[in-house]
GROMACS .gro file of N, CA and C in nm:
model
  546
    1MET      N    1  10.121   8.240  10.182
    1MET     CA    2  10.001   8.318  10.200
    1MET      C    3   9.984   8.352  10.347
    2ALA      N    4   9.948   8.474  10.378
    2ALA     CA    5   9.938   8.521  10.516
    2ALA      C    6   9.833   8.444  10.597
    3ALA      N    7   9.730   8.394  10.533
    3ALA     CA    8   9.624   8.323  10.605
    3ALA      C    9   9.677   8.197  10.671
    4ASN      N   10   9.785   8.142  10.618
    4ASN     CA   11   9.841   8.019  10.673
    4ASN      C   12   9.948   8.045  10.778
    5GLU      N   13   9.981   8.170  10.801
    5GLU     CA   14  10.084   8.205  10.899
    5GLU      C   15  10.029   8.197  11.040
    6GLN      N   16  10.116   8.161  11.133
    6GLN     CA   17  10.079   8.163  11.274
    6GLN      C   18  10.112   8.302  11.328
    7HIS      N   19  10.021   8.359  11.405
    7HIS     CA   20  10.040   8.492  11.461
    7HIS      C   21  10.037   8.484  11.613
    8HIS      N   22  10.121   8.564  11.675
    8HIS     CA   23  10.122   8.573  11.821
    8HIS      C   24  10.052   8.702  11.860
    9THR      N   25   9.959   8.692  11.953
    9THR     CA   26   9.893   8.812  12.003
    9THR      C   27   9.915   8.821  12.153
   10LEU      N   28   9.927   8.941  12.202
   10LEU     CA   29   9.947   8.965  12.344
   10LEU      C   30   9.815   8.949  12.419
   11GLN      N   31   9.826   8.909  12.545
   11GLN     CA   32   9.708   8.905  12.630
   11GLN      C   33   9.659   9.048  12.650
   12PRO      N   34   9.529   9.070  12.645
   12PRO     CA   35   9.479   9.206  12.667
   12PRO      C   36   9.514   9.254  12.808
   13PRO      N   37   9.547   9.381  12.823
   13PRO     CA   38   9.576   9.433  12.957
   13PRO      C   39   9.449   9.441  13.040
   14GLU      N   40   9.467   9.438  13.170
   14GLU     CA   41   9.357   9.460  13.263
   14GLU      C   42   9.391   9.586  13.342
   15PHE      N   43   9.291   9.665  13.372
   15PHE     CA   44   9.313   9.792  13.439
   15PHE      C   45   9.251   9.792  13.577
   16ASP      N   46   9.322   9.852  13.671
   16ASP     CA   47   9.269   9.861  13.807
   16ASP      C   48   9.212  10.000  13.837
   17VAL      N   49   9.213  10.088  13.739
   17VAL     CA   50   9.150  10.219  13.750
   17VAL      C   51   9.066  10.241  13.624
   18PRO      N   52   8.968  10.329  13.630
   18PRO     CA   53   8.882  10.351  13.513
   18PRO      C   54   8.963  10.388  13.388
   19THR      N   55   8.920  10.331  13.278
   19THR     CA   56   8.984  10.356  13.150
   19THR      C   57   8.875  10.393  13.051
   20ARG      N   58   8.899  10.500  12.978
   20ARG     CA   59   8.797  10.550  12.886
   20ARG      C   60   8.857  10.558  12.745
   21VAL      N   61   8.784  10.501  12.649
   21VAL     CA   62   8.829  10.493  12.510
   21VAL      C   63   8.723  10.556  12.420
   22LEU      N   64   8.770  10.628  12.320
   22LEU     CA   65   8.680  10.682  12.218
   22LEU      C   66   8.703  10.603  12.089
   23ILE      N   67   8.596  10.545  12.038
   23ILE     CA   68   8.600  10.474  11.910
   23ILE      C   69   8.552  10.574  11.804
   24VAL      N   70   8.640  10.605  11.710
   24VAL     CA   71   8.607  10.700  11.603
   24VAL      C   72   8.596  10.619  11.474
   25VAL      N   73   8.480  10.624  11.412
   25VAL     CA   74   8.455  10.539  11.296
   25VAL      C   75   8.400  10.619  11.178
   26SER      N   76   8.445  10.581  11.061
   26SER     CA   77   8.386  10.629  10.937
   26SER      C   78   8.294  10.519  10.886
   27PRO      N   79   8.163  10.544  10.884
   27PRO     CA   80   8.069  10.440  10.841
   27PRO      C   81   8.042  10.441  10.690
   28TYR      N   82   8.139  10.485  10.612
   28TYR     CA   83   8.121  10.495  10.467
   28TYR      C   84   8.071  10.363  10.409
   29TYR      N   85   8.132  10.252  10.451
   29TYR     CA   86   8.083  10.117  10.418
   29TYR      C   87   8.020  10.065  10.547
   30LYS      N   88   7.892  10.093  10.564
   30LYS     CA   89   7.823  10.075  10.692
   30LYS      C   90   7.832   9.933  10.748
   31SER      N   91   7.807   9.832  10.669
   31SER     CA   92   7.807   9.695  10.722
   31SER      C   93   7.946   9.653  10.768
   32ILE      N   94   8.047   9.701  10.701
   32ILE     CA   95   8.185   9.672  10.741
   32ILE      C   96   8.217   9.748  10.869
   33ALA      N   97   8.181   9.875  10.874
   33ALA     CA   98   8.203   9.957  10.993
   33ALA      C   99   8.132   9.897  11.115
   34ASP      N  100   8.011   9.847  11.095
   34ASP     CA  101   7.936   9.788  11.206
   34ASP      C  102   8.009   9.668  11.265
   35GLN      N  103   8.069   9.586  11.180
   35GLN     CA  104   8.145   9.471  11.230
   35GLN      C  105   8.271   9.516  11.305
   36LEU      N  106   8.338   9.617  11.252
   36LEU     CA  107   8.456   9.671  11.320
   36LEU      C  108   8.419   9.724  11.458
   37ILE      N  109   8.308   9.796  11.466
   37ILE     CA  110   8.260   9.851  11.593
   37ILE      C  111   8.228   9.738  11.691
   38THR      N  112   8.161   9.635  11.643
   38THR     CA  113   8.126   9.521  11.729
   38THR      C  114   8.251   9.461  11.792
   39GLY      N  115   8.354   9.441  11.712
   39GLY     CA  116   8.479   9.385  11.764
   39GLY      C  117   8.547   9.479  11.862
   40ALA      N  118   8.549   9.608  11.833
   40ALA     CA  119   8.614   9.705  11.921
   40ALA      C  120   8.541   9.715  12.054
   41LYS      N  121   8.408   9.719  12.051
   41LYS     CA  122   8.330   9.726  12.175
   41LYS      C  123   8.356   9.603  12.262
   42ALA      N  124   8.358   9.486  12.201
   42ALA     CA  125   8.380   9.362  12.276
   42ALA      C  126   8.518   9.363  12.343
   43ALA      N  127   8.620   9.412  12.273
   43ALA     CA  128   8.754   9.418  12.331
   43ALA      C  129   8.758   9.516  12.448
   44CYS      N  130   8.692   9.628  12.435
   44CYS     CA  131   8.686   9.726  12.545
   44CYS      C  132   8.614   9.666  12.665
   45GLU      N  133   8.502   9.601  12.639
   45GLU     CA  134   8.425   9.540  12.747
   45GLU      C  135   8.505   9.432  12.819
   46ALA      N  136   8.581   9.352  12.743
   46ALA     CA  137   8.661   9.246  12.803
   46ALA      C  138   8.767   9.303  12.897
   47ALA      N  139   8.817   9.423  12.865
   47ALA     CA  140   8.918   9.489  12.950
   47ALA      C  141   8.853   9.579  13.055
   48ARG      N  142   8.721   9.580  13.060
   48ARG     CA  143   8.645   9.664  13.152
   48ARG      C  144   8.673   9.813  13.129
   49ALA      N  145   8.695   9.848  13.004
   49ALA     CA  146   8.716   9.989  12.967
   49ALA      C  147   8.582  10.047  12.919
   50MET      N  148   8.555  10.168  12.961
   50MET     CA  149   8.436  10.238  12.914
   50MET      C  150   8.468  10.295  12.775
   51TYR      N  151   8.365  10.308  12.693
   51TYR     CA  152   8.389  10.361  12.558
   51TYR      C  153   8.271  10.445  12.512
   52ASP      N  154   8.302  10.534  12.421
   52ASP     CA  155   8.203  10.610  12.346
   52ASP      C  156   8.234  10.589  12.199
   53VAL      N  157   8.135  10.609  12.114
   53VAL     CA  158   8.153  10.595  11.970
   53VAL      C  159   8.108  10.724  11.903
   54VAL      N  160   8.191  10.775  11.814
   54VAL     CA  161   8.152  10.889  11.730
   54VAL      C  162   8.178  10.853  11.584
   55GLU      N  163   8.095  10.910  11.498
   55GLU     CA  164   8.110  10.887  11.355
   55GLU      C  165   8.162  11.012  11.287
   56VAL      N  166   8.243  10.991  11.184
   56VAL     CA  167   8.293  11.100  11.099
   56VAL      C  168   8.267  11.059  10.954
   57PRO      N  169   8.265  11.157  10.861
   57PRO     CA  170   8.228  11.125  10.722
   57PRO      C  171   8.318  11.023  10.652
   58GLY      N  172   8.450  11.032  10.672
   58GLY     CA  173   8.540  10.943  10.600
   58GLY      C  174   8.668  10.919  10.677
   59ALA      N  175   8.752  10.833  10.622
   59ALA     CA  176   8.878  10.797  10.688
   59ALA      C  177   8.970  10.917  10.707
   60LEU      N  178   8.964  11.013  10.618
   60LEU     CA  179   9.050  11.131  10.632
   60LEU      C  180   9.014  11.216  10.753
   61GLU      N  181   8.890  11.207  10.797
   61GLU     CA  182   8.847  11.286  10.913
   61GLU      C  183   8.875  11.218  11.047
   62VAL      N  184   8.910  11.091  11.046
   62VAL     CA  185   8.934  11.017  11.170
   62VAL      C  186   9.048  11.080  11.251
   63PRO      N  187   9.166  11.106  11.193
   63PRO     CA  188   9.274  11.167  11.274
   63PRO      C  189   9.236  11.303  11.333
   64THR      N  190   9.164  11.384  11.257
   64THR     CA  191   9.124  11.515  11.308
   64THR      C  192   9.030  11.499  11.427
   65ALA      N  193   8.934  11.410  11.417
   65ALA     CA  194   8.841  11.387  11.528
   65ALA      C  195   8.917  11.339  11.651
   66ILE      N  196   9.012  11.251  11.633
   66ILE     CA  197   9.091  11.201  11.746
   66ILE      C  198   9.173  11.314  11.807
   67SER      N  199   9.232  11.397  11.725
   67SER     CA  200   9.310  11.510  11.774
   67SER      C  201   9.223  11.604  11.859
   68LEU      N  202   9.104  11.634  11.810
   68LEU     CA  203   9.013  11.722  11.884
   68LEU      C  204   8.974  11.659  12.019
   69ALA      N  205   8.941  11.530  12.016
   69ALA     CA  206   8.901  11.462  12.139
   69ALA      C  207   9.018  11.447  12.236
   70ALA      N  208   9.138  11.425  12.183
   70ALA     CA  209   9.256  11.410  12.270
   70ALA      C  210   9.281  11.538  12.348
   71LYS      N  211   9.257  11.651  12.286
   71LYS     CA  212   9.278  11.780  12.353
   71LYS      C  213   9.179  11.801  12.468
   72SER      N  214   9.068  11.731  12.464
   72SER     CA  215   8.967  11.746  12.569
   72SER      C  216   9.010  11.680  12.700
   73GLY      N  217   9.101  11.584  12.692
   73GLY     CA  218   9.146  11.514  12.811
   73GLY      C  219   9.045  11.415  12.867
   74GLN      N  220   8.938  11.388  12.796
   74GLN     CA  221   8.833  11.299  12.846
   74GLN      C  222   8.864  11.151  12.824
   75TYR      N  223   8.961  11.122  12.736
   75TYR     CA  224   8.984  10.982  12.697
   75TYR      C  225   9.130  10.943  12.719
   76ASP      N  226   9.147  10.816  12.754
   76ASP     CA  227   9.281  10.760  12.771
   76ASP      C  228   9.338  10.712  12.639
   77GLY      N  229   9.251  10.674  12.547
   77GLY     CA  230   9.298  10.622  12.419
   77GLY      C  231   9.187  10.623  12.316
   78PHE      N  232   9.224  10.586  12.195
   78PHE     CA  233   9.134  10.599  12.081
   78PHE      C  234   9.147  10.478  11.989
   79VAL      N  235   9.034  10.445  11.925
   79VAL     CA  236   9.032  10.339  11.825
   79VAL      C  237   8.984  10.402  11.695
   80ALA      N  238   9.066  10.393  11.592
   80ALA     CA  239   9.033  10.447  11.460
   80ALA      C  240   8.979  10.334  11.373
   81LEU      N  241   8.856  10.349  11.325
   81LEU     CA  242   8.794  10.245  11.244
   81LEU      C  243   8.738  10.302  11.114
   82GLY      N  244   8.745  10.221  11.011
   82GLY     CA  245   8.690  10.258  10.882
   82GLY      C  246   8.740  10.161  10.778
   83CYS      N  247   8.707  10.189  10.654
   83CYS     CA  248   8.747  10.102  10.545
   83CYS      C  249   8.768  10.185  10.419
   84VAL      N  250   8.878  10.158  10.352
   84VAL     CA  251   8.908  10.222  10.224
   84VAL      C  252   8.928  10.110  10.123
   85ILE      N  253   8.842  10.106  10.021
   85ILE     CA  254   8.850  10.003   9.917
   85ILE      C  255   8.903  10.068   9.790
   86ARG      N  256   9.004  10.005   9.730
   86ARG     CA  257   9.065  10.060   9.608
   86ARG      C  258   8.960  10.081   9.500
   87GLY      N  259   8.967  10.197   9.439
   87GLY     CA  260   8.877  10.228   9.328
   87GLY      C  261   8.956  10.244   9.200
   88GLU      N  262   8.904  10.321   9.109
   88GLU     CA  263   8.965  10.339   8.978
   88GLU      C  264   9.065  10.454   8.973
   89THR      N  265   9.073  10.534   9.079
   89THR     CA  266   9.161  10.651   9.076
   89THR      C  267   9.266  10.642   9.187
   90THR      N  268   9.354  10.739   9.190
   90THR     CA  269   9.460  10.744   9.291
   90THR      C  270   9.409  10.798   9.425
   91HIS      N  271   9.282  10.832   9.433
   91HIS     CA  272   9.226  10.882   9.559
   91HIS      C  273   9.247  10.780   9.672
   92TYR      N  274   9.242  10.652   9.640
   92TYR     CA  275   9.266  10.545   9.738
   92TYR      C  276   9.400  10.565   9.807
   93ASP      N  277   9.504  10.590   9.729
   93ASP     CA  278   9.638  10.608   9.785
   93ASP      C  279   9.643  10.729   9.877
   94THR      N  280   9.580  10.837   9.836
   94THR     CA  281   9.577  10.958   9.919
   94THR      C  282   9.508  10.932  10.052
   95VAL      N  283   9.392  10.870  10.048
   95VAL     CA  284   9.316  10.845  10.171
   95VAL      C  285   9.392  10.749  10.263
   96CYS      N  286   9.446  10.641  10.207
   96CYS     CA  287   9.521  10.544  10.289
   96CYS      C  288   9.643  10.609  10.352
   97ASN      N  289   9.722  10.675  10.271
   97ASN     CA  290   9.847  10.734  10.321
   97ASN      C  291   9.823  10.847  10.420
   98ASP      N  292   9.730  10.936  10.388
   98ASP     CA  293   9.711  11.053  10.474
   98ASP      C  294   9.640  11.019  10.605
   99SER      N  295   9.545  10.928  10.603
   99SER     CA  296   9.481  10.889  10.729
   99SER      C  297   9.581  10.816  10.817
  100SER      N  298   9.660  10.729  10.759
  100SER     CA  299   9.762  10.657  10.836
  100SER      C  300   9.868  10.752  10.890
  101ARG      N  301   9.912  10.845  10.806
  101ARG     CA  302  10.012  10.943  10.849
  101ARG      C  303   9.959  11.028  10.964
  102GLY      N  304   9.835  11.071  10.955
  102GLY     CA  305   9.775  11.152  11.061
  102GLY      C  306   9.771  11.076  11.193
  103LEU      N  307   9.732  10.949  11.188
  103LEU     CA  308   9.727  10.868  11.310
  103LEU      C  309   9.866  10.845  11.367
  104THR      N  310   9.962  10.820  11.279
  104THR     CA  311  10.100  10.798  11.324
  104THR      C  312  10.156  10.922  11.392
  105LEU      N  313  10.133  11.038  11.334
  105LEU     CA  314  10.183  11.161  11.395
  105LEU      C  315  10.120  11.185  11.532
  106LEU      N  316   9.991  11.157  11.545
  106LEU     CA  317   9.927  11.170  11.676
  106LEU      C  318   9.988  11.072  11.775
  107GLY      N  319  10.012  10.950  11.730
  107GLY     CA  320  10.073  10.849  11.816
  107GLY      C  321  10.212  10.890  11.862
  108LEU      N  322  10.290  10.947  11.773
  108LEU     CA  323  10.424  10.992  11.810
  108LEU      C  324  10.420  11.109  11.907
  109ASP      N  325  10.308  11.178  11.914
  109ASP     CA  326  10.289  11.286  12.011
  109ASP      C  327  10.235  11.233  12.144
  110GLY      N  328  10.220  11.101  12.155
  110GLY     CA  329  10.177  11.042  12.281
  110GLY      C  330  10.031  11.005  12.290
  111VAL      N  331   9.956  11.020  12.183
  111VAL     CA  332   9.815  10.981  12.184
  111VAL      C  333   9.809  10.830  12.161
  112CYS      N  334   9.739  10.758  12.246
  112CYS     CA  335   9.728  10.612  12.237
  112CYS      C  336   9.618  10.574  12.138
  113ILE      N  337   9.658  10.524  12.022
  113ILE     CA  338   9.564  10.496  11.913
  113ILE      C  339   9.585  10.354  11.860
  114GLY      N  340   9.476  10.282  11.844
  114GLY     CA  341   9.477  10.157  11.771
  114GLY      C  342   9.418  10.183  11.634
  115ASN      N  343   9.492  10.151  11.529
  115ASN     CA  344   9.449  10.181  11.392
  115ASN      C  345   9.377  10.061  11.332
  116GLY      N  346   9.247  10.074  11.315
  116GLY     CA  347   9.167   9.970  11.253
  116GLY      C  348   9.102  10.017  11.124
  117ILE      N  349   9.169  10.108  11.055
  117ILE     CA  350   9.118  10.151  10.924
  117ILE      C  351   9.169  10.050  10.822
  118LEU      N  352   9.078   9.974  10.766
  118LEU     CA  353   9.114   9.872  10.668
  118LEU      C  354   9.148   9.938  10.535
  119THR      N  355   9.253   9.890  10.471
  119THR     CA  356   9.289   9.937  10.337
  119THR      C  357   9.300   9.812  10.251
  120VAL      N  358   9.201   9.793  10.165
  120VAL     CA  359   9.187   9.667  10.093
  120VAL      C  360   9.163   9.689   9.944
  121GLU      N  361   9.178   9.581   9.871
  121GLU     CA  362   9.159   9.585   9.726
  121GLU      C  363   9.012   9.571   9.685
  122ASN      N  364   8.934   9.501   9.767
  122ASN     CA  365   8.794   9.476   9.730
  122ASN      C  366   8.709   9.451   9.855
  123ARG      N  367   8.579   9.449   9.835
  123ARG     CA  368   8.485   9.433   9.946
  123ARG      C  369   8.503   9.299  10.016
  124GLU      N  370   8.529   9.194   9.942
  124GLU     CA  371   8.547   9.062  10.003
  124GLU      C  372   8.661   9.064  10.105
  125GLN      N  373   8.772   9.125  10.071
  125GLN     CA  374   8.884   9.136  10.166
  125GLN      C  375   8.841   9.213  10.290
  126ALA      N  376   8.764   9.319  10.271
  126ALA     CA  377   8.718   9.399  10.384
  126ALA      C  378   8.628   9.318  10.476
  127GLU      N  379   8.537   9.243  10.418
  127GLU     CA  380   8.444   9.164  10.498
  127GLU      C  381   8.518   9.060  10.582
  128VAL      N  382   8.616   8.994  10.522
  128VAL     CA  383   8.694   8.893  10.595
  128VAL      C  384   8.767   8.957  10.713
  129ARG      N  385   8.826   9.071  10.693
  129ARG     CA  386   8.904   9.137  10.798
  129ARG      C  387   8.815   9.200  10.907
  130ALA      N  388   8.697   9.247  10.868
  130ALA     CA  389   8.610   9.316  10.962
  130ALA      C  390   8.529   9.221  11.050
  131GLU      N  391   8.499   9.104  11.002
  131GLU     CA  392   8.410   9.011  11.072
  131GLU      C  393   8.453   8.993  11.218
  132ALA      N  394   8.366   9.031  11.310
  132ALA     CA  395   8.398   9.026  11.453
  132ALA      C  396   8.426   8.884  11.501
  133SER      N  397   8.365   8.784  11.437
  133SER     CA  398   8.391   8.646  11.477
  133SER      C  399   8.501   8.584  11.390
  134GLY      N  400   8.563   8.665  11.305
  134GLY     CA  401   8.670   8.617  11.217
  134GLY      C  402   8.802   8.683  11.251
  135GLN      N  403   8.858   8.757  11.155
  135GLN     CA  404   8.986   8.824  11.179
  135GLN      C  405   8.973   8.936  11.282
  136ASN      N  406   8.857   8.995  11.296
  136ASN     CA  407   8.826   9.090  11.403
  136ASN      C  408   8.927   9.204  11.413
  137LYS      N  409   8.949   9.274  11.304
  137LYS     CA  410   9.044   9.386  11.306
  137LYS      C  411   8.997   9.501  11.394
  138GLY      N  412   8.867   9.515  11.415
  138GLY     CA  413   8.817   9.616  11.508
  138GLY      C  414   8.859   9.584  11.651
  139GLY      N  415   8.845   9.458  11.689
  139GLY     CA  416   8.889   9.416  11.821
  139GLY      C  417   9.039   9.429  11.837
  140GLY      N  418   9.112   9.395  11.733
  140GLY     CA  419   9.258   9.408  11.738
  140GLY      C  420   9.302   9.552  11.754
  141ALA      N  421   9.232   9.644  11.688
  141ALA     CA  422   9.266   9.786  11.701
  141ALA      C  423   9.237   9.835  11.843
  142ALA      N  424   9.126   9.790  11.901
  142ALA     CA  425   9.093   9.829  12.038
  142ALA      C  426   9.197   9.773  12.135
  143GLU      N  427   9.237   9.648  12.116
  143GLU     CA  428   9.339   9.591  12.204
  143GLU      C  429   9.472   9.664  12.189
  144ALA      N  430   9.505   9.707  12.068
  144ALA     CA  431   9.628   9.786  12.049
  144ALA      C  432   9.621   9.915  12.128
  145ALA      N  433   9.507   9.984  12.121
  145ALA     CA  434   9.490  10.108  12.197
  145ALA      C  435   9.502  10.081  12.346
  146LEU      N  436   9.443   9.973  12.394
  146LEU     CA  437   9.449   9.939  12.536
  146LEU      C  438   9.592   9.908  12.581
  147HIS      N  439   9.667   9.839  12.498
  147HIS     CA  440   9.808   9.812  12.530
  147HIS      C  441   9.888   9.942  12.539
  148LEU      N  442   9.861  10.034  12.448
  148LEU     CA  443   9.931  10.162  12.451
  148LEU      C  444   9.893  10.244  12.573
  149ILE      N  445   9.767  10.237  12.613
  149ILE     CA  446   9.724  10.305  12.736
  149ILE      C  447   9.801  10.249  12.855
  150ALA      N  448   9.811  10.117  12.861
  150ALA     CA  449   9.885  10.053  12.972
  150ALA      C  450  10.031  10.097  12.971
  151LEU      N  451  10.092  10.104  12.853
  151LEU     CA  452  10.232  10.149  12.845
  151LEU      C  453  10.245  10.296  12.884
  152ALA      N  454  10.151  10.379  12.841
  152ALA     CA  455  10.157  10.521  12.876
  152ALA      C  456  10.147  10.538  13.028
  153ARG      N  457  10.062  10.460  13.089
  153ARG     CA  458  10.050  10.468  13.234
  153ARG      C  459  10.176  10.417  13.302
  154ARG      N  460  10.233  10.314  13.246
  154ARG     CA  461  10.356  10.258  13.305
  154ARG      C  462  10.472  10.356  13.292
  155PHE      N  463  10.490  10.414  13.175
  155PHE     CA  464  10.604  10.502  13.151
  155PHE      C  465  10.577  10.647  13.189
  156GLY      N  466  10.450  10.685  13.195
  156GLY     CA  467  10.415  10.823  13.225
  156GLY      C  468  10.430  10.860  13.370
  157GLY      N  469  10.424  10.762  13.458
  157GLY     CA  470  10.441  10.788  13.600
  157GLY      C  471  10.329  10.868  13.663
  158GLY      N  472  10.217  10.882  13.592
  158GLY     CA  473  10.105  10.958  13.645
  158GLY      C  474  10.032  10.883  13.755
  159PRO      N  475   9.924  10.939  13.803
  159PRO     CA  476   9.852  10.880  13.914
  159PRO      C  477   9.780  10.751  13.878
  160ARG      N  478   9.763  10.724  13.751
  160ARG     CA  479   9.693  10.603  13.710
  160ARG      C  480   9.792  10.488  13.700
  161SER      N  481   9.745  10.369  13.729
  161SER     CA  482   9.830  10.252  13.716
  161SER      C  483   9.755  10.146  13.639
  162SER      N  484   9.827  10.043  13.596
  162SER     CA  485   9.766   9.936  13.519
  162SER      C  486   9.815   9.803  13.571
  163ALA      N  487   9.772   9.698  13.504
  163ALA     CA  488   9.815   9.564  13.542
  163ALA      C  489   9.965   9.546  13.521
  164PHE      N  490  10.028   9.636  13.449
  164PHE     CA  491  10.172   9.625  13.425
  164PHE      C  492  10.254   9.698  13.530
  165ALA      N  493  10.190   9.755  13.630
  165ALA     CA  494  10.261   9.829  13.735
  165ALA      C  495  10.345   9.732  13.818
  166PRO      N  496  10.456   9.781  13.877
  166PRO     CA  497  10.538   9.695  13.961
  166PRO      C  498  10.456   9.640  14.078
  167ASP      N  499  10.495   9.520  14.127
  167ASP     CA  500  10.425   9.457  14.238
  167ASP      C  501  10.446   9.533  14.367
  168SER      N  502  10.554   9.609  14.378
  168SER     CA  503  10.589   9.676  14.502
  168SER      C  504  10.564   9.825  14.490
  169GLU      N  505  10.541   9.889  14.606
  169GLU     CA  506  10.529  10.035  14.608
  169GLU      C  507  10.666  10.099  14.594
  170HIS      N  508  10.771  10.024  14.626
  170HIS     CA  509  10.907  10.077  14.625
  170HIS      C  510  10.969  10.052  14.488
  171ILE      N  511  11.009  10.158  14.425
  171ILE     CA  512  11.075  10.148  14.296
  171ILE      C  513  11.220  10.189  14.315
  172LEU      N  514  11.311  10.103  14.275
  172LEU     CA  515  11.453  10.132  14.290
  172LEU      C  516  11.503  10.206  14.167
  173MET      N  517  11.585  10.306  14.191
  173MET     CA  518  11.648  10.380  14.083
  173MET      C  519  11.778  10.308  14.047
  174ALA      N  520  11.830  10.335  13.930
  174ALA     CA  521  11.955  10.272  13.886
  174ALA      C  522  12.064  10.297  13.989
  175GLY      N  523  12.133  10.192  14.029
  175GLY     CA  524  12.243  10.203  14.125
  175GLY      C  525  12.199  10.201  14.270
  176GLN      N  526  12.069  10.201  14.294
  176GLN     CA  527  12.017  10.202  14.430
  176GLN      C  528  11.990  10.058  14.475
  177THR      N  529  12.016  10.028  14.602
  177THR     CA  530  11.986   9.895  14.655
  177THR      C  531  11.860   9.904  14.739
  178SER      N  532  11.805   9.790  14.773
  178SER     CA  533  11.682   9.789  14.855
  178SER      C  534  11.708   9.851  14.992
  179LYS      N  535  11.833   9.847  15.043
  179LYS     CA  536  11.867   9.909  15.172
  179LYS      C  537  11.856  10.061  15.161
  180ASP      N  538  11.894  10.117  15.044
  180ASP     CA  539  11.890  10.262  15.024
  180ASP      C  540  11.747  10.317  15.027
  181SER      N  541  11.651  10.235  14.985
  181SER     CA  542  11.513  10.285  14.976
  181SER      C  543  11.436  10.272  15.106
  182ALA      N  544  11.492  10.203  15.203
  182ALA     CA  545  11.420  10.182  15.329
  182ALA      C  546  11.422  10.306  15.416
   0.00000   0.00000   0.00000
């Protein structure tokens, strides 16, 4: 059973320049969404990242909202939150697959997204996963987004840097020695 498994989690990144995150949530199951938001906000605050929260009608609209906001250039990363509980029809499969696919495609285009859209069989499973003082999937999604932001800054070479930046101002290229860079 997964509950008995030991899991390794990475230390949250710390940023030395302002970091801005947009939390996009579908409050369809409001009490579950509220717990996810609580966890995501706490993770952002712990990393000293600023955040905004916007709501969309359902999980299918989360990727579109993130795409629109990403084009604005106002945010370094995004947290996708919501909950899809299996019902009596195949609509569950469509919502789970298409929202996940949309987020994955955005991620492959370089958008830093932590996916905290729960896909569960029943409300009890959702409550356990959403609880900010429990499994805290909202916080985990925010930390995933923050890690991706740190990696984007590290690999992007832009003006922003993170805690993962080299200790030195001098970066050696392959085949170059420290004498060559002086």
